[in-house]
Amino acid sequence: MKYVLVTGGVVSGLGKGVTASSIGVLLKACGLRNCQYHPNTHFNLFGLDPYLNTDAGTMSPFEHGEVFVLDDGGEVDLDLGNYERFMDIKLTRDNNITTGKIYQASVGSVIDKERKGDYLGKTVQVVPHITDEIQDWIERVAMIPVDGKEGPVDVCVIELGGTIGDIESMPFIEALGQFSYRVGPGNFCLIHVSLVPVLNVVGEQALDDNVKGKLSQFCHVPEQNIITLYDVPNIWHIPLLLRDQKAHEAIFKVLNLQGTTKEPLLKEWTSRAEICDGLHEPVRIAMVGKYTGLSDAYLSILKALLHASVDLRKKLVIDWIPACDLEDATEKENPDAYKAAWKLLKGADGILVPGGFGNRGVQGKILAAKYAREHRIPYLGICLGMQVAVIEFARSVLNLRDANSTEFDPNTKNPCVIFMPEGSKTHMGGTMRLGSRRTYFQIKDCKSAKLFICGFNYVEIIISKASYVPQVYNITSAFIEQRCCRLAKPFALCVIRYGNRTFIDERHRHRYEVNPDMIARLENAGLSFTGKDETSQRMEIVELPNHPYFIGVQFHPEYKSRPGKPSPLFLGLIAAACGQLDTLIQGSGSQGNLSAKLGNGIAMEKVYQKGTTKPAKVLSDGLYSYCNGVQV
């Protein structure tokens, strides 16, 4: 087992997470040739966060950015989201170690062992007991593959959160120092990310040889091991910067892997980065939220929007709208902010209302949903965004003026959204409905089902010695070959059914749900709950059938979006905002060819939601092969 540790200095927020993720991408692209290693490198990644919290679940987005949710329900730092997106892997809560977990929060923690007498009367101390627990945790979990492949893990990348010198980090630094001796020479590589200010320069630039020479002299690091990560147009360039400066060669030299690897193959990354840089035709999405002053609070949503817009060859433009600025109170208190917010909302091609907690800005989110519904603007509501859409519909269509969520009005006579029975009102941490849950489609021809099932994300391919299947459920062999990684024959298409209903697995994080007692009234008035849980009592997806694109989901589809494999719902939002939704859905038919339908590189006129036409040039190499864990 080889370990790569990434630390940071000077200030927090330098980009250790992106650096660690990019190193993982680079090493994975190199592969390993020696018979001791598998042809495809197996990876594991760790995030070490020295704060005393058990996890990130109770932290304010203003203070720490978004809370990223894993399949097993772990609430973790946003850097683990970077790991999953860059490496296309699935991590677990054990891949995130906090001081709180080490001391007390987990079974087998230091305090738990002390209470059981496992230390045999010894004085329990930071060294060796805390440091040993950190090392044991890393060594134990590092052996578990997270890339879905069989075989032992070859490389484990570890990111130490915070800044070197922080008091809270000292036990982790000591533990990792001891760990480097535990695993032995040639098995541990330290990478330190720091800030080198360059005077009289706007932004960042590559360091010249003189600066590298001084750093090498005073830090005792070989000059060729000093890598410059300067400002780039998009973060997909970071693995390319590392490759161009031979970072992989320096790492393999420290890990004694020279001669066992190949040159990194990053054609897909290079193409994606260049395509993103060359996009010019904008699509404007209004983000109506509570934490719009800090974009990291919605990092996964931003990435999911970017994944979808790049796939549809559109330049993403986010219009940040504080939800409270849309409210009537702001019109009186700050008319300029009110006018500016509504101007942005009315100029958007699509509207997205993300999740959130607390009643600040809720009325503004309801107004945004109302505007999208009445003016037929593409709308995607996530978690709370779905709930406010239901509340707005009840108020406007059912004429229930006091319809509300019990989160905001416990005494409402028409509770559209209620507290979940299994939730806790006394403990905040880890008590929500968390992690991957199954949603069953109730209507096969609804937009969300078409995007998930009839779109490009619906197949799971199992390569086997079975005979070649030329046609399954009207999916032609040509379509399979074209969309599914050009798999070599023979292969079989595995199609899974659950009764007569199709289902998807998505990640959740919520305490409140749509009131099942109001479903019949809402559906009779025209709202369609197209996705439900296994009991059919918990609403997961809501749609307006006669609207161009009005979808609300209780889950968080942004957590599973990946570069090159965007979330279908985000893809649908961008496509609808550009007037391409029908083309996107129809492109998945039995003779589906999205490139042909969009023009094979020929400029076309696209009608946008605002009624304007914009020239669109669609690249002819837009072949998709999405396998995002969707079963049919």
XYZ file of C-alpha atoms in Angstrom:
632
model
C 0.000 0.000 0.000
C 1.269 3.458 -0.962
C 0.150 6.629 0.806
C 0.145 10.222 -0.467
C -0.481 12.955 2.123
C -1.587 16.462 1.090
C -1.241 19.254 3.662
C -1.681 23.024 3.460
C 0.070 26.088 4.829
C -0.153 29.887 5.195
C -3.944 30.185 4.903
C -6.927 27.864 4.678
C -8.875 27.484 1.447
C -5.892 27.236 -0.904
C -7.363 24.294 -2.789
C -5.987 21.243 -1.005
C -9.124 19.291 -1.850
C -8.901 20.013 -5.573
C -5.157 19.297 -5.464
C -5.675 15.950 -3.707
C -8.449 15.028 -6.168
C -6.300 16.014 -9.143
C -3.396 13.948 -7.845
C -5.760 10.993 -7.641
C -6.877 11.577 -11.244
C -3.253 11.819 -12.404
C -2.086 8.663 -10.621
C -5.116 6.732 -11.803
C -4.398 7.813 -15.381
C -0.858 6.455 -15.096
C -1.909 2.896 -14.281
C 0.630 0.399 -12.925
C 2.395 -2.193 -15.049
C 4.328 -4.334 -12.578
C 2.731 -7.689 -11.832
C 2.603 -6.637 -8.190
C -0.049 -4.110 -9.166
C -3.263 -4.268 -11.149
C -3.456 -2.770 -14.656
C -6.086 -0.328 -13.365
C -4.942 1.343 -10.174
C -7.331 1.018 -7.218
C -7.643 4.109 -5.036
C -8.895 5.252 -1.712
C -9.115 8.822 -0.446
C -9.332 10.281 3.046
C -10.341 13.648 4.412
C -8.935 14.389 7.879
C -10.733 17.285 9.584
C -9.267 18.247 12.966
C -12.368 20.050 14.257
C -14.129 18.612 17.311
C -17.454 18.132 15.524
C -18.413 14.518 14.937
C -19.218 15.412 11.330
C -20.112 18.421 9.183
C -23.863 17.955 9.577
C -24.474 20.700 12.143
C -22.115 23.288 10.635
C -23.384 26.526 9.102
C -22.875 26.778 5.332
C -21.610 30.322 5.896
C -18.795 28.968 8.038
C -17.847 25.775 6.272
C -19.565 25.632 2.886
C -22.012 22.923 1.919
C -22.513 19.644 3.709
C -21.849 16.812 1.279
C -23.874 13.623 1.793
C -22.605 10.138 0.974
C -24.520 6.991 0.016
C -24.304 5.628 3.570
C -25.707 8.852 5.017
C -22.396 10.326 6.117
C -22.476 14.135 6.348
C -18.994 15.251 5.400
C -16.842 18.156 4.265
C -17.341 19.431 0.724
C -13.850 18.220 -0.221
C -15.148 14.649 -0.253
C -17.546 15.830 -2.938
C -14.528 16.911 -4.968
C -12.994 13.472 -4.466
C -16.123 11.700 -5.685
C -16.628 13.964 -8.704
C -13.018 13.926 -9.885
C -12.400 10.220 -9.309
C -15.958 8.971 -10.003
C -15.945 6.910 -6.801
C -18.281 6.327 -3.853
C -16.847 7.087 -0.424
C -18.206 6.183 3.004
C -18.463 8.061 6.291
C -15.309 6.246 7.434
C -13.348 8.082 4.730
C -13.787 11.254 6.780
C -12.010 11.351 10.142
C -12.693 14.128 12.650
C -11.346 14.710 16.134
C -14.868 14.127 17.454
C -14.994 10.670 15.865
C -11.590 9.710 17.218
C -12.330 10.787 20.789
C -15.900 9.753 21.366
C -18.360 9.560 18.509
C -17.687 6.115 17.076
C -17.793 2.590 18.420
C -14.231 1.690 19.244
C -13.231 5.328 19.827
C -10.629 6.212 22.426
C -13.159 7.178 25.109
C -15.233 4.083 24.348
C -12.161 1.874 24.780
C -11.205 3.644 28.006
C -14.687 3.083 29.470
C -14.480 -0.625 28.631
C -11.046 -0.899 30.222
C -9.240 -1.805 27.023
C -6.178 0.223 28.060
C -5.661 -1.950 31.158
C -5.358 0.891 33.639
C -2.931 3.016 31.650
C -3.178 6.805 31.595
C -4.949 7.643 28.335
C -2.992 10.345 26.479
C -2.908 12.102 23.113
C 0.347 10.247 22.426
C 0.175 7.315 21.951
C -3.565 6.564 22.271
C -5.114 9.282 20.092
C -2.321 9.119 17.507
C -2.503 5.319 17.374
C -6.271 5.449 16.845
C -5.812 7.834 13.899
C -3.214 5.567 12.315
C -5.241 2.409 12.893
C -8.329 4.045 11.344
C -6.394 5.096 8.224
C -4.752 1.711 7.804
C -8.023 -0.183 8.293
C -10.248 1.848 5.968
C -7.548 2.438 3.329
C -7.725 -1.255 2.410
C -11.378 -0.970 1.321
C -11.798 -0.152 -2.416
C -14.080 2.771 -3.225
C -13.990 2.556 -7.019
C -16.331 -0.417 -7.350
C -13.561 -2.732 -8.546
C -12.300 -5.930 -7.011
C -8.768 -6.354 -5.768
C -6.535 -4.643 -3.216
C -6.125 -0.876 -3.046
C -2.832 0.352 -4.493
C -2.751 4.025 -3.492
C -4.434 5.993 -0.718
C -4.515 9.791 -0.987
C -4.991 11.621 2.329
C -5.877 15.290 2.751
C -5.250 16.926 6.126
C -7.730 19.765 6.596
C -6.897 23.126 8.071
C -3.458 24.712 8.121
C -0.169 23.400 9.457
C 0.381 25.163 12.776
C -3.229 25.016 13.956
C -3.405 23.751 17.535
C -6.271 21.408 16.702
C -4.211 19.775 13.918
C -1.265 18.794 16.112
C -2.453 15.271 17.066
C -3.067 14.515 13.376
C 0.326 15.881 12.338
C 2.039 13.800 15.003
C 0.028 10.726 14.010
C 0.883 11.130 10.320
C 4.554 11.628 11.179
C 4.497 8.353 13.082
C 2.519 6.748 10.274
C 5.240 7.535 7.727
C 7.620 5.444 9.842
C 5.023 2.715 10.361
C 4.549 2.105 6.624
C 8.250 2.442 5.914
C 10.437 4.206 3.306
C 9.122 4.216 -0.243
C 5.498 3.946 0.861
C 4.747 7.510 1.982
C 4.852 10.734 -0.024
C 4.220 14.186 1.477
C 2.817 16.989 -0.699
C 2.502 20.449 0.853
C 0.273 23.103 -0.743
C 1.285 26.656 0.080
C 0.784 30.222 -1.078
C 3.661 32.086 -2.739
C 2.697 35.755 -3.237
C 4.061 37.449 -6.362
C 4.125 41.239 -6.017
C 2.795 43.546 -8.737
C 0.871 40.724 -10.358
C -2.898 40.454 -10.633
C -3.972 36.871 -10.043
C -1.521 33.992 -9.953
C 1.239 33.012 -12.335
C 3.863 30.320 -12.725
C 6.930 30.691 -10.511
C 10.166 31.520 -12.272
C 13.353 29.498 -11.794
C 14.864 31.966 -9.311
C 11.902 31.629 -6.948
C 11.934 27.859 -7.274
C 15.644 27.860 -6.528
C 15.137 29.795 -3.295
C 12.268 27.584 -2.210
C 14.364 24.511 -2.909
C 17.285 25.897 -0.904
C 15.344 26.955 2.175
C 12.772 24.126 2.232
C 15.189 21.315 1.328
C 13.001 20.144 -1.541
C 14.419 19.242 -4.987
C 13.644 22.016 -7.473
C 11.936 19.586 -9.858
C 9.519 18.686 -7.059
C 8.191 22.257 -6.790
C 4.996 22.444 -8.824
C 3.117 25.652 -9.660
C -0.671 25.559 -9.698
C -1.635 28.995 -10.942
C -5.006 30.463 -11.926
C -6.767 28.500 -14.669
C -10.096 29.040 -16.495
C -11.624 25.923 -14.878
C -10.434 23.369 -12.330
C -10.398 20.572 -14.902
C -7.051 22.032 -15.964
C -5.434 21.178 -12.602
C -4.665 17.512 -13.402
C -3.233 18.729 -16.712
C -0.973 21.243 -14.944
C 0.291 18.490 -12.655
C 0.945 16.220 -15.630
C 2.730 18.899 -17.651
C 5.078 19.604 -14.738
C 5.798 15.879 -14.240
C 4.255 15.735 -10.768
C 3.505 12.039 -11.266
C 7.173 11.287 -11.899
C 8.180 13.022 -8.662
C 5.539 11.092 -6.708
C 6.497 7.737 -8.227
C 10.149 8.391 -7.454
C 9.347 8.900 -3.769
C 7.107 5.811 -3.765
C 9.644 3.627 -5.598
C 7.262 3.045 -8.496
C 9.537 4.120 -11.322
C 9.326 1.760 -14.255
C 5.997 0.302 -13.148
C 3.820 3.040 -14.607
C 2.919 4.549 -17.950
C 2.433 8.111 -19.092
C -0.896 9.475 -17.870
C -3.739 9.244 -20.373
C -5.878 12.339 -19.875
C -7.505 12.776 -23.282
C -10.987 13.009 -21.782
C -9.889 15.592 -19.231
C -8.072 17.633 -21.864
C -11.084 17.578 -24.174
C -13.488 18.533 -21.384
C -11.305 21.412 -20.183
C -10.883 22.770 -23.708
C -14.592 22.460 -24.502
C -15.455 24.316 -21.311
C -13.010 27.102 -22.185
C -14.478 27.481 -25.668
C -18.146 27.817 -24.740
C -19.739 31.128 -25.721
C -23.504 30.665 -25.975
C -24.881 31.480 -22.510
C -27.665 29.876 -20.528
C -28.790 31.911 -17.509
C -29.941 30.092 -14.382
C -31.366 32.053 -11.462
C -30.231 30.559 -8.143
C -32.759 31.651 -5.524
C -31.344 30.752 -2.136
C -30.568 31.715 1.425
C -26.765 31.502 1.325
C -26.081 33.262 -1.983
C -23.282 35.313 -0.425
C -21.084 32.206 -0.343
C -21.020 30.066 -3.475
C -19.406 27.146 -1.597
C -22.721 26.721 0.212
C -24.104 25.377 -3.081
C -20.912 23.866 -4.493
C -22.365 20.519 -5.642
C -25.301 22.274 -7.309
C -22.919 24.579 -9.165
C -20.875 21.604 -10.324
C -23.995 19.701 -11.424
C -25.164 22.720 -13.443
C -21.703 22.988 -14.987
C -21.625 19.292 -15.900
C -24.987 19.607 -17.652
C -24.235 22.873 -19.439
C -20.881 21.639 -20.758
C -22.514 18.470 -22.056
C -25.042 20.592 -23.928
C -22.280 22.964 -25.084
C -23.632 25.991 -23.236
C -21.781 28.576 -21.171
C -23.290 28.568 -17.694
C -24.189 31.939 -16.183
C -25.468 31.919 -12.601
C -27.594 34.848 -11.433
C -27.421 34.805 -7.636
C -30.667 36.005 -6.077
C -31.038 36.279 -2.274
C -34.513 34.850 -1.701
C -35.419 37.537 0.835
C -34.816 40.243 -1.811
C -37.890 38.993 -3.710
C -40.191 39.552 -0.746
C -42.586 42.438 -0.229
C -40.761 43.572 2.916
C -37.617 44.233 0.877
C -39.606 46.382 -1.560
C -40.269 48.770 1.304
C -36.924 48.528 3.075
C -34.560 48.336 0.093
C -36.347 49.055 -3.213
C -33.138 48.884 -5.262
C -32.333 45.353 -4.070
C -35.934 44.335 -4.697
C -35.923 45.643 -8.266
C -32.526 44.098 -9.010
C -33.636 40.678 -7.714
C -36.816 40.632 -9.781
C -34.981 41.848 -12.864
C -32.588 38.914 -12.602
C -35.407 36.443 -12.008
C -37.403 37.683 -14.990
C -34.336 37.556 -17.235
C -33.405 33.964 -16.418
C -33.737 31.036 -18.820
C -34.310 28.705 -15.870
C -34.880 28.916 -12.106
C -33.391 26.686 -9.419
C -34.420 26.763 -5.749
C -32.010 24.685 -3.630
C -32.400 23.158 -0.196
C -32.062 25.011 3.072
C -33.225 25.297 6.661
C -35.028 28.014 8.611
C -37.722 30.478 7.566
C -35.538 33.346 6.319
C -36.203 33.847 2.613
C -38.878 31.155 2.360
C -41.510 33.583 1.087
C -39.080 34.687 -1.640
C -38.565 31.077 -2.701
C -42.335 30.605 -2.857
C -42.593 33.679 -5.077
C -39.854 32.318 -7.363
C -41.754 29.022 -7.729
C -44.955 30.946 -8.422
C -43.270 33.022 -11.134
C -41.806 29.925 -12.782
C -45.170 28.141 -12.725
C -47.235 31.023 -14.055
C -44.741 32.171 -16.701
C -43.755 28.645 -17.794
C -40.078 29.109 -16.970
C -38.105 25.861 -16.440
C -37.922 25.183 -12.701
C -36.003 22.698 -10.584
C -36.690 22.610 -6.847
C -34.394 20.553 -4.626
C -35.475 19.428 -1.147
C -36.914 22.667 0.295
C -37.255 23.838 -3.309
C -39.738 21.022 -3.882
C -41.587 21.780 -0.649
C -42.057 25.497 -1.437
C -43.383 24.545 -4.892
C -46.051 22.395 -3.213
C -46.883 25.170 -0.728
C -47.193 27.717 -3.535
C -49.475 25.435 -5.531
C -51.714 24.879 -2.514
C -51.956 28.607 -1.876
C -52.505 29.711 -5.460
C -54.440 26.831 -7.027
C -56.258 25.288 -4.057
C -56.757 28.766 -2.581
C -55.429 27.652 0.819
C -53.943 31.009 1.765
C -52.418 29.795 5.019
C -50.890 26.620 3.515
C -47.408 26.202 4.918
C -44.806 23.885 6.363
C -44.892 23.137 10.074
C -41.207 24.055 10.036
C -42.211 27.693 9.464
C -45.698 27.754 11.016
C -46.323 24.960 13.539
C -49.948 26.060 13.918
C -50.941 26.230 10.253
C -54.401 24.803 9.529
C -53.238 23.492 6.149
C -49.887 21.800 6.688
C -48.574 20.892 3.229
C -45.209 19.885 4.664
C -44.808 18.122 8.011
C -42.089 16.849 10.322
C -41.203 13.220 9.624
C -42.424 10.858 12.369
C -39.042 9.178 12.804
C -37.145 12.464 13.220
C -35.738 13.866 16.451
C -36.670 17.313 17.748
C -34.038 17.287 20.492
C -30.879 16.203 18.653
C -29.806 17.887 15.416
C -26.771 15.864 14.387
C -27.266 12.715 12.308
C -31.035 12.537 12.910
C -32.326 13.490 9.458
C -33.355 11.099 6.696
C -29.903 10.655 5.222
C -28.135 8.822 2.442
C -29.184 6.780 -0.571
C -32.894 5.940 -0.737
C -34.973 4.375 -3.473
C -37.560 6.277 -5.491
C -40.151 4.463 -7.626
C -41.623 6.168 -10.663
C -45.420 6.198 -10.627
C -45.889 7.473 -14.185
C -43.664 6.037 -16.895
C -44.034 8.870 -19.394
C -43.390 11.782 -17.009
C -40.427 14.032 -17.758
C -38.289 12.851 -14.849
C -38.776 9.187 -15.784
C -37.911 9.934 -19.391
C -34.746 11.735 -18.341
C -33.641 8.934 -16.015
C -34.970 5.907 -17.866
C -35.378 6.916 -21.487
C -32.424 9.270 -21.477
C -28.752 8.445 -21.553
C -28.374 7.398 -17.934
C -30.505 4.322 -17.880
C -28.363 1.326 -18.748
C -26.136 -0.850 -16.655
C -23.758 -2.877 -18.791
C -22.382 -6.191 -17.602
C -19.608 -7.606 -19.779
C -19.916 -11.349 -19.902
C -19.514 -14.363 -22.163
C -23.217 -14.338 -22.839
C -24.355 -14.167 -26.406
C -24.641 -10.741 -27.949
C -28.055 -9.152 -27.408
C -28.964 -7.189 -30.553
C -32.144 -5.599 -29.195
C -33.579 -5.199 -25.689
C -36.624 -3.030 -25.012
C -36.270 -1.339 -28.400
C -32.663 -0.350 -27.723
C -30.744 -1.189 -30.852
C -27.300 -2.730 -30.761
C -25.997 0.301 -32.655
C -27.360 2.586 -29.953
C -25.807 0.435 -27.217
C -22.425 0.432 -28.910
C -22.562 4.147 -29.600
C -23.635 5.199 -26.103
C -22.009 2.610 -23.860
C -18.298 3.104 -24.130
C -18.063 1.231 -27.450
C -17.896 -2.098 -25.599
C -16.360 -4.998 -27.436
C -18.624 -7.898 -28.353
C -19.811 -10.205 -26.993
C -21.581 -8.388 -24.184
C -24.955 -8.608 -22.525
C -27.306 -5.839 -21.460
C -28.619 -6.435 -17.960
C -32.040 -4.861 -17.417
C -33.418 -5.002 -13.875
C -37.090 -4.612 -13.005
C -38.901 -4.257 -9.693
C -42.432 -5.436 -10.401
C -43.792 -3.150 -13.101
C -42.192 -0.009 -11.705
C -38.844 1.536 -12.462
C -36.730 3.040 -9.723
C -33.683 5.149 -9.011
C -31.398 5.538 -5.993
C -30.569 9.093 -4.888
C -29.166 10.726 -1.765
C -31.326 12.513 0.811
C -30.935 15.017 3.633
C -34.181 16.283 5.152
C -36.388 16.388 8.268
C -39.648 17.461 6.662
C -41.765 15.853 3.955
C -44.884 16.567 1.912
C -47.969 15.764 3.982
C -49.395 12.472 2.590
C -52.881 13.484 3.757
C -52.927 16.308 1.191
C -51.740 14.325 -1.832
C -55.206 13.530 -3.209
C -56.317 17.179 -3.149
C -53.099 18.378 -4.747
C -53.204 15.751 -7.492
C -56.882 16.411 -8.225
C -55.929 20.055 -8.801
C -53.255 19.122 -11.364
C -50.040 18.496 -9.412
C -48.477 15.122 -10.196
C -46.364 13.175 -7.706
C -44.447 11.052 -10.173
C -41.967 9.540 -7.716
C -42.593 7.956 -4.317
C -40.734 5.791 -1.825
C -41.320 2.060 -1.365
C -44.344 2.690 0.879
C -45.936 5.135 -1.588
C -46.488 7.426 1.405
C -43.397 9.595 1.042
C -43.337 11.944 -1.943
C -40.022 12.061 -3.814
C -40.749 13.770 -7.160
C -43.424 16.289 -8.111
C -44.159 17.658 -11.596
C -46.579 19.890 -13.447
C -47.511 17.794 -16.502
C -48.534 20.713 -18.733
C -45.497 22.845 -17.927
C -42.369 22.882 -20.156
C -40.243 21.804 -17.178
C -41.415 22.102 -13.576
C -39.892 19.443 -11.346
C -39.310 19.268 -7.608
C -37.405 16.481 -5.883
C -37.043 15.639 -2.203
C -33.608 14.116 -2.793
C -30.364 15.847 -3.778
C -29.452 14.817 -7.352
C -26.408 17.115 -7.335
C -24.447 14.739 -5.096
C -24.215 12.066 -7.814
C -23.491 14.298 -10.794
C -20.093 13.746 -12.413
C -18.068 15.412 -15.184
C -19.171 13.641 -18.362
C -22.080 11.999 -16.498
C -24.352 14.854 -15.440
C -27.422 14.337 -13.291
C -30.425 13.779 -15.604
C -32.530 16.370 -13.775
C -29.885 19.074 -14.164
C -29.417 18.045 -17.773
C -33.170 18.413 -18.242
C -33.182 21.872 -16.630
C -30.421 23.174 -18.890
C -31.958 21.556 -21.959
C -35.380 23.054 -21.165
C -33.823 26.467 -20.546
C -32.240 26.264 -24.010
C -35.328 24.919 -25.762
C -33.712 21.502 -26.319
C -35.595 19.278 -23.885
C -37.704 17.486 -26.491
C -34.630 16.872 -28.622
C -32.751 15.524 -25.618
C -35.520 13.092 -24.667
C -36.293 12.018 -28.235
C -32.595 11.434 -28.855
C -32.772 8.312 -26.699
C -35.253 6.386 -28.855
C -34.543 3.141 -30.605
C -32.714 4.937 -33.378
C -31.533 7.696 -31.042
C -28.637 9.815 -32.199
C -28.389 13.072 -30.306
C -25.576 14.378 -32.483
C -27.664 13.977 -35.614
C -30.752 15.483 -34.037
C -28.776 18.505 -32.850
C -27.138 19.092 -36.182
C -23.729 17.378 -36.514
C -21.874 20.613 -36.008
C -24.198 22.695 -38.196
C -25.308 26.023 -36.725
C -29.017 26.040 -35.937
C -31.564 28.412 -34.464
C -32.571 27.486 -30.923
C -35.673 29.007 -29.360
C -35.023 29.910 -25.709
C -37.591 30.224 -22.952
C -37.568 34.009 -23.167
C -38.712 33.847 -26.799
C -35.394 34.921 -28.325
C -33.377 32.922 -30.823
C -29.661 32.393 -30.510
C -27.301 30.674 -32.940
C -26.105 27.351 -31.596
C -23.230 25.284 -32.855
C -23.284 21.803 -31.456
C -20.125 19.741 -31.664
C -20.468 16.512 -33.563
C -18.505 14.465 -31.029
C -21.219 14.687 -28.368
C -21.518 10.975 -27.657
C -22.813 10.114 -24.210
C -22.396 6.962 -22.167
C -23.983 7.576 -18.794
C -24.243 4.724 -16.302
C -25.370 6.459 -13.126
C -26.781 3.617 -11.088
C -30.240 3.711 -12.637
C -32.129 0.445 -12.997
C -35.070 -0.287 -15.297
